[in-house]
PDB file of C-alpha atoms in Angstrom:
ATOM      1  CA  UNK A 238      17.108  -2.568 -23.313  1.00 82.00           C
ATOM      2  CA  UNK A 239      20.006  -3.225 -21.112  1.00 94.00           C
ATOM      3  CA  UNK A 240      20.990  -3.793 -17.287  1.00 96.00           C
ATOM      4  CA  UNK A 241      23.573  -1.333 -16.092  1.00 97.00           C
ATOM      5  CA  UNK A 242      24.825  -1.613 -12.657  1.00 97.00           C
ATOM      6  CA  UNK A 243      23.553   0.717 -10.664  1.00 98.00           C
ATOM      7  CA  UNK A 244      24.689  -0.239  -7.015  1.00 98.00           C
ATOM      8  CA  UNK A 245      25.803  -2.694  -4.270  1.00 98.00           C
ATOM      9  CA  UNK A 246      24.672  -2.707  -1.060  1.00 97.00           C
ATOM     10  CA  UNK A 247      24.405  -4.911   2.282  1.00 97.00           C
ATOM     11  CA  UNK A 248      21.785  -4.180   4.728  1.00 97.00           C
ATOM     12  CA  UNK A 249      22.790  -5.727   8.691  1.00 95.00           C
ATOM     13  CA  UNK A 250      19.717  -7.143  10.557  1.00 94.00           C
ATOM     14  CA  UNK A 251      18.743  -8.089  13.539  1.00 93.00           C
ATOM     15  CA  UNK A 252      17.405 -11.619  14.596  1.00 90.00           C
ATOM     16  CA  UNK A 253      13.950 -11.863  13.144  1.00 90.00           C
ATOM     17  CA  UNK A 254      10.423 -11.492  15.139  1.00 94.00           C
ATOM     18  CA  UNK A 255       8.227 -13.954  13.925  1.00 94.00           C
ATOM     19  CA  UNK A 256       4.789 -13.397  13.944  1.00 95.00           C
ATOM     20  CA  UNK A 257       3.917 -17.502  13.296  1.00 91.00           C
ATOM     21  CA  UNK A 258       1.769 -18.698  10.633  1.00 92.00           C
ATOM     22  CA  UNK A 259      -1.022 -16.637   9.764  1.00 93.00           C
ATOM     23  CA  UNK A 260      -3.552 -16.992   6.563  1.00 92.00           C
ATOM     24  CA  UNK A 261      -1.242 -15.854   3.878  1.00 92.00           C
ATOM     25  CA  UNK A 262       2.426 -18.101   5.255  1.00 94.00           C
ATOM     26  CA  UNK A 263       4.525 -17.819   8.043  1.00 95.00           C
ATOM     27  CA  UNK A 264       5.328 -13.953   8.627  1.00 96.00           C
ATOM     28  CA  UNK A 265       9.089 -13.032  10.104  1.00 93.00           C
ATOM     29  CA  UNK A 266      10.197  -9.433  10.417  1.00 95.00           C
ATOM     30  CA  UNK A 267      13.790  -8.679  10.068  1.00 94.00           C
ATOM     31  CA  UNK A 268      14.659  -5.302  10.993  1.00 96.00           C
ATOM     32  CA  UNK A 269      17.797  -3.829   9.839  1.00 96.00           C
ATOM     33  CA  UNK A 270      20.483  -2.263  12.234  1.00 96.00           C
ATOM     34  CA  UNK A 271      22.858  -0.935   9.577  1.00 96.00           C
ATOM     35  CA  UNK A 272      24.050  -1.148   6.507  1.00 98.00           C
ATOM     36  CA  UNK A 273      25.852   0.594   3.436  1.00 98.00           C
ATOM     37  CA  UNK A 274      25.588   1.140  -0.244  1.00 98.00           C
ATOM     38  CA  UNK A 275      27.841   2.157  -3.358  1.00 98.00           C
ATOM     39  CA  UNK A 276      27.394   2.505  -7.216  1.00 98.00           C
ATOM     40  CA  UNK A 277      28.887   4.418  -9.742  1.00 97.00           C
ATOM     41  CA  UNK A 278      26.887   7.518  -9.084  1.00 96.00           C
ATOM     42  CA  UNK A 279      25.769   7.246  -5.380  1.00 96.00           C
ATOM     43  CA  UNK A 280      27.115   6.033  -2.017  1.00 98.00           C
ATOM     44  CA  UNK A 281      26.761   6.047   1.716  1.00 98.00           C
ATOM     45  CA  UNK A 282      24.672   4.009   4.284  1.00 98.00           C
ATOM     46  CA  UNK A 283      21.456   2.696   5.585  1.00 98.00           C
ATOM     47  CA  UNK A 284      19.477   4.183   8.709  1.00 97.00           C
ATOM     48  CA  UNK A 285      17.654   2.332  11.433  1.00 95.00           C
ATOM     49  CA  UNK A 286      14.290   1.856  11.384  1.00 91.00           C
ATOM     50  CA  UNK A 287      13.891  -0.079   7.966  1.00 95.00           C
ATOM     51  CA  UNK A 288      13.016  -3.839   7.584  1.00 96.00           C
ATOM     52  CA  UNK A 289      11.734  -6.440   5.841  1.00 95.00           C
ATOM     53  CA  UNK A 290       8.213  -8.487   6.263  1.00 96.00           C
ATOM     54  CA  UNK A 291       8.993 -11.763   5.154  1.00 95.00           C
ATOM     55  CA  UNK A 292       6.257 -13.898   3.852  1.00 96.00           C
ATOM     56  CA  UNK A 293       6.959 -17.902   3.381  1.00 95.00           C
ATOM     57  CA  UNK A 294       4.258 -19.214   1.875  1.00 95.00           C
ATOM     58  CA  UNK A 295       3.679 -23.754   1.818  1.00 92.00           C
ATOM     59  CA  UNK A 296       6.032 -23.784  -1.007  1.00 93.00           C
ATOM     60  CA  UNK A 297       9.199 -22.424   0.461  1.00 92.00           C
ATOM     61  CA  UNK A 298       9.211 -19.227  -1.284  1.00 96.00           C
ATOM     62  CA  UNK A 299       9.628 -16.265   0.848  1.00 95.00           C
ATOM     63  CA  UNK A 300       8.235 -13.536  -0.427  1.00 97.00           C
ATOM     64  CA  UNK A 301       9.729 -10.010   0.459  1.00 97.00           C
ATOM     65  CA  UNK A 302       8.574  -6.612   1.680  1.00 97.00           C
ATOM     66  CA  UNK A 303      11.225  -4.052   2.367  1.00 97.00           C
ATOM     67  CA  UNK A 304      11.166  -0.768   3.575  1.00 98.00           C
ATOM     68  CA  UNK A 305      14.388   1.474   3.906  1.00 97.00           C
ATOM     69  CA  UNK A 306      16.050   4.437   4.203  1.00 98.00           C
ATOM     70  CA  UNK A 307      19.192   5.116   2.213  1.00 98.00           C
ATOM     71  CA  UNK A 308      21.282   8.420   3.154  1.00 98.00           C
ATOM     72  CA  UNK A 309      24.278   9.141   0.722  1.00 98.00           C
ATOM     73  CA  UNK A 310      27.373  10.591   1.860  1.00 98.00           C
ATOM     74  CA  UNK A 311      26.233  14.017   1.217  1.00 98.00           C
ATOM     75  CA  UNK A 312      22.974  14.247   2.684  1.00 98.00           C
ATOM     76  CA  UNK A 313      20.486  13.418   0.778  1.00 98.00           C
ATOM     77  CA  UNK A 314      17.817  10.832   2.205  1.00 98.00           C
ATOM     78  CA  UNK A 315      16.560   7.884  -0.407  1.00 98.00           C
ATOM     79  CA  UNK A 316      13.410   6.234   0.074  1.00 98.00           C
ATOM     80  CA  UNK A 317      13.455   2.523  -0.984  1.00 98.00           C
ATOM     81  CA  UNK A 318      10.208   0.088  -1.431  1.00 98.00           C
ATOM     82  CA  UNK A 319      11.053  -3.213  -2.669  1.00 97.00           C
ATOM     83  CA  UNK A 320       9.125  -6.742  -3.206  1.00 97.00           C
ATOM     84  CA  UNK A 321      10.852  -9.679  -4.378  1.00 97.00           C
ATOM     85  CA  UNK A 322      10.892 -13.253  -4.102  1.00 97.00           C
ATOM     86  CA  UNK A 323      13.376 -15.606  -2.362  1.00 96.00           C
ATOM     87  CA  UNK A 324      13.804 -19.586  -2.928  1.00 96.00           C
ATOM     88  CA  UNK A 325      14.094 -20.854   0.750  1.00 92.00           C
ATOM     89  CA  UNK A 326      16.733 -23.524   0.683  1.00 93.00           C
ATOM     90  CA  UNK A 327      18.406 -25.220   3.294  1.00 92.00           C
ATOM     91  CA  UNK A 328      21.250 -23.174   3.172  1.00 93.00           C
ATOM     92  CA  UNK A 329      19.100 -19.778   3.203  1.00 92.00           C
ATOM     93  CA  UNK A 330      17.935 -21.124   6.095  1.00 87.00           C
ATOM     94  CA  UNK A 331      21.320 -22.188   7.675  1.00 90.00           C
ATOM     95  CA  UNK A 332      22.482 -18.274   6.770  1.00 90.00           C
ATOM     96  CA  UNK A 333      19.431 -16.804   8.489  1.00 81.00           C
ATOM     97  CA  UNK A 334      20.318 -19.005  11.162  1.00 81.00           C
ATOM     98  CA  UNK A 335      23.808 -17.795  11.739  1.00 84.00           C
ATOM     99  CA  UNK A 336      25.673 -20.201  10.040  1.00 89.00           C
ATOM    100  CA  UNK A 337      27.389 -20.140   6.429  1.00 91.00           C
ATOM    101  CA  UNK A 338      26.394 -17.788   3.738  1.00 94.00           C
ATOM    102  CA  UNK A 339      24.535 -17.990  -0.118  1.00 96.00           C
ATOM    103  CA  UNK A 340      26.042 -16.341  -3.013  1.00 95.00           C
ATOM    104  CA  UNK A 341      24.990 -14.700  -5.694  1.00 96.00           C
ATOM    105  CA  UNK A 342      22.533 -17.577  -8.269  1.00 93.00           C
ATOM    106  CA  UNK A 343      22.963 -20.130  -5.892  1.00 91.00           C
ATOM    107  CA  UNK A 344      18.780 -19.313  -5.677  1.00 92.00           C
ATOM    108  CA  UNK A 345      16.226 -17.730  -6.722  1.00 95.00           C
ATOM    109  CA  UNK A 346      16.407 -14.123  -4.912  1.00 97.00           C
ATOM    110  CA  UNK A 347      15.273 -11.414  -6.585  1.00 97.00           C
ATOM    111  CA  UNK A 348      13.863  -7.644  -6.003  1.00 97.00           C
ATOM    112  CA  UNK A 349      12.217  -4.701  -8.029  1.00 97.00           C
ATOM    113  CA  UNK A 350      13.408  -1.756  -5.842  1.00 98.00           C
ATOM    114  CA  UNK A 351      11.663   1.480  -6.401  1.00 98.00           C
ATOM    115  CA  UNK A 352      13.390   4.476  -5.069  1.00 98.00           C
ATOM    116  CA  UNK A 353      12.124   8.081  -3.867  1.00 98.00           C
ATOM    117  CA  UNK A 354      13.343  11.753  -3.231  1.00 98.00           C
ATOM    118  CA  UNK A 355      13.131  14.965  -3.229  1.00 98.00           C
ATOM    119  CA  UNK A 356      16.725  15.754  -3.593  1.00 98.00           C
ATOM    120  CA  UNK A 357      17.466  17.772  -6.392  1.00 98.00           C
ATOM    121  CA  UNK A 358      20.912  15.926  -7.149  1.00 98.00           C
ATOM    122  CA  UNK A 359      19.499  12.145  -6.800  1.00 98.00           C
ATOM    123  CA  UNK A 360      15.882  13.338  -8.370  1.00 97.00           C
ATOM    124  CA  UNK A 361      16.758  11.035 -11.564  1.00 97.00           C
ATOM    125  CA  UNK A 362      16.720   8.049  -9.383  1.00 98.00           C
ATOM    126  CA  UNK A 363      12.755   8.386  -8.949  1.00 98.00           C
ATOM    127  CA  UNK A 364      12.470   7.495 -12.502  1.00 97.00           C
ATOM    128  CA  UNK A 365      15.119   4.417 -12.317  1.00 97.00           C
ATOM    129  CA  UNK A 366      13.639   0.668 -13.335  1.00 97.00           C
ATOM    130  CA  UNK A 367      15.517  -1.330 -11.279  1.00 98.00           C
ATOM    131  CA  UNK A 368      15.744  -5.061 -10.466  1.00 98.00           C
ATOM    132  CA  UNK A 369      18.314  -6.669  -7.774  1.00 98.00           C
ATOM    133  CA  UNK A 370      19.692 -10.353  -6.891  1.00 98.00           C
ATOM    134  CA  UNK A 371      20.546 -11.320  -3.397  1.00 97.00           C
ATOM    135  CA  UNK A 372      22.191 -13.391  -1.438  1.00 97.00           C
ATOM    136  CA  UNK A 373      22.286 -14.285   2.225  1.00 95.00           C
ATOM    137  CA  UNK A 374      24.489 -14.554   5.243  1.00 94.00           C
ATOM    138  CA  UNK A 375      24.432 -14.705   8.810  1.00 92.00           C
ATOM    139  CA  UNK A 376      22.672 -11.200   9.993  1.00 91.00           C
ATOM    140  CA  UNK A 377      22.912 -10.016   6.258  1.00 94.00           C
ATOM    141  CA  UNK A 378      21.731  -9.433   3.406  1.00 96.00           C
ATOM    142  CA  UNK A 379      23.635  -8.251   0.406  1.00 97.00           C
ATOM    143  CA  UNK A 380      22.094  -7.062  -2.963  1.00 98.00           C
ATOM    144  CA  UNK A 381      23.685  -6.348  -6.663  1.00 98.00           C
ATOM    145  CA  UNK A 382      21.127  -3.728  -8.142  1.00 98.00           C
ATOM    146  CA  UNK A 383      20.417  -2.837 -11.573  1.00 98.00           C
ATOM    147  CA  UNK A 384      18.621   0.073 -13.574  1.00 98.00           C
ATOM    148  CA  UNK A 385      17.081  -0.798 -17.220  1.00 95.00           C
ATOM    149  CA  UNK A 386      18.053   1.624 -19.609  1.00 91.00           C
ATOM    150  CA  UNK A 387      17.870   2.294 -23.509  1.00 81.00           C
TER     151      UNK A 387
END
């Protein structure tokens, strides 16, 4: 088995709402305002209305739950579900404050997107394993996505 790139993409987000600390960690929800995406075999952009429910628990993990829609550039919408886990450092926390940026392995950041549709031409993403690093920046996120294959 082998990771095979399977697409970039950015998501733009709006200054988080944050619920406080609850049972489970302190609970932020960043809701994205745009964003776009492009691999070899699929591009176009992100709608409104998706977001994540950030989770950072005592041990400065955050730990992510994402909800989004994807629409490629010919029409087809793309359900995408992901949880993941990212290392909250000080400068992950200076990015999500609006100041400087992460890249790539500076941290711990990772996803297991899942992906859905009924669209006949993307239908062989619903069967895609996928993982994703991330990185950070001010009102951004931007991921480097995967699929495992044979």
């Amino acid at each position: 088995m082998r990771l095979e790139p399977l697409m970039t993409y950015y998501a733009d987000l709006l200054a988080p709402r944050t619920v406080g600390a609850g049972p489970y960690g302190n609970r932020m929800i960043f809701e994205v305002s745009a964003g776009a995406f492009e691999g070899p075999r699929l591009r176009g952009r992100l709608l409104t209305g998706g977001g994540d429910w950030l989770l950072l628990d005592n041990e400065g993990i955050g730990h992510l739950d994402v909800r989004a829609t994807f629409e490629t550039d010919d029409g087809a919408l793309i359900y995408v579900q992901y949880y993941g886990r990212l290392e909250v450092t000080d400068a992950v926390m200076a990015a999500l404050g609006g100041q400087g940026e992460t890249r790539f392995g500076d941290q711990h950041f990772f996803s297991q997107p899942r992906f859905e549709t009924g669209d006949e031409r993307y239908r062989w993403l619903n069967r895609v394993i996928a993982v994703g690093q991330g990185r950070v920046l001010p009102n951004r996120v931007e991921y480097q996505v995967f699929a495992c294959v044979n």
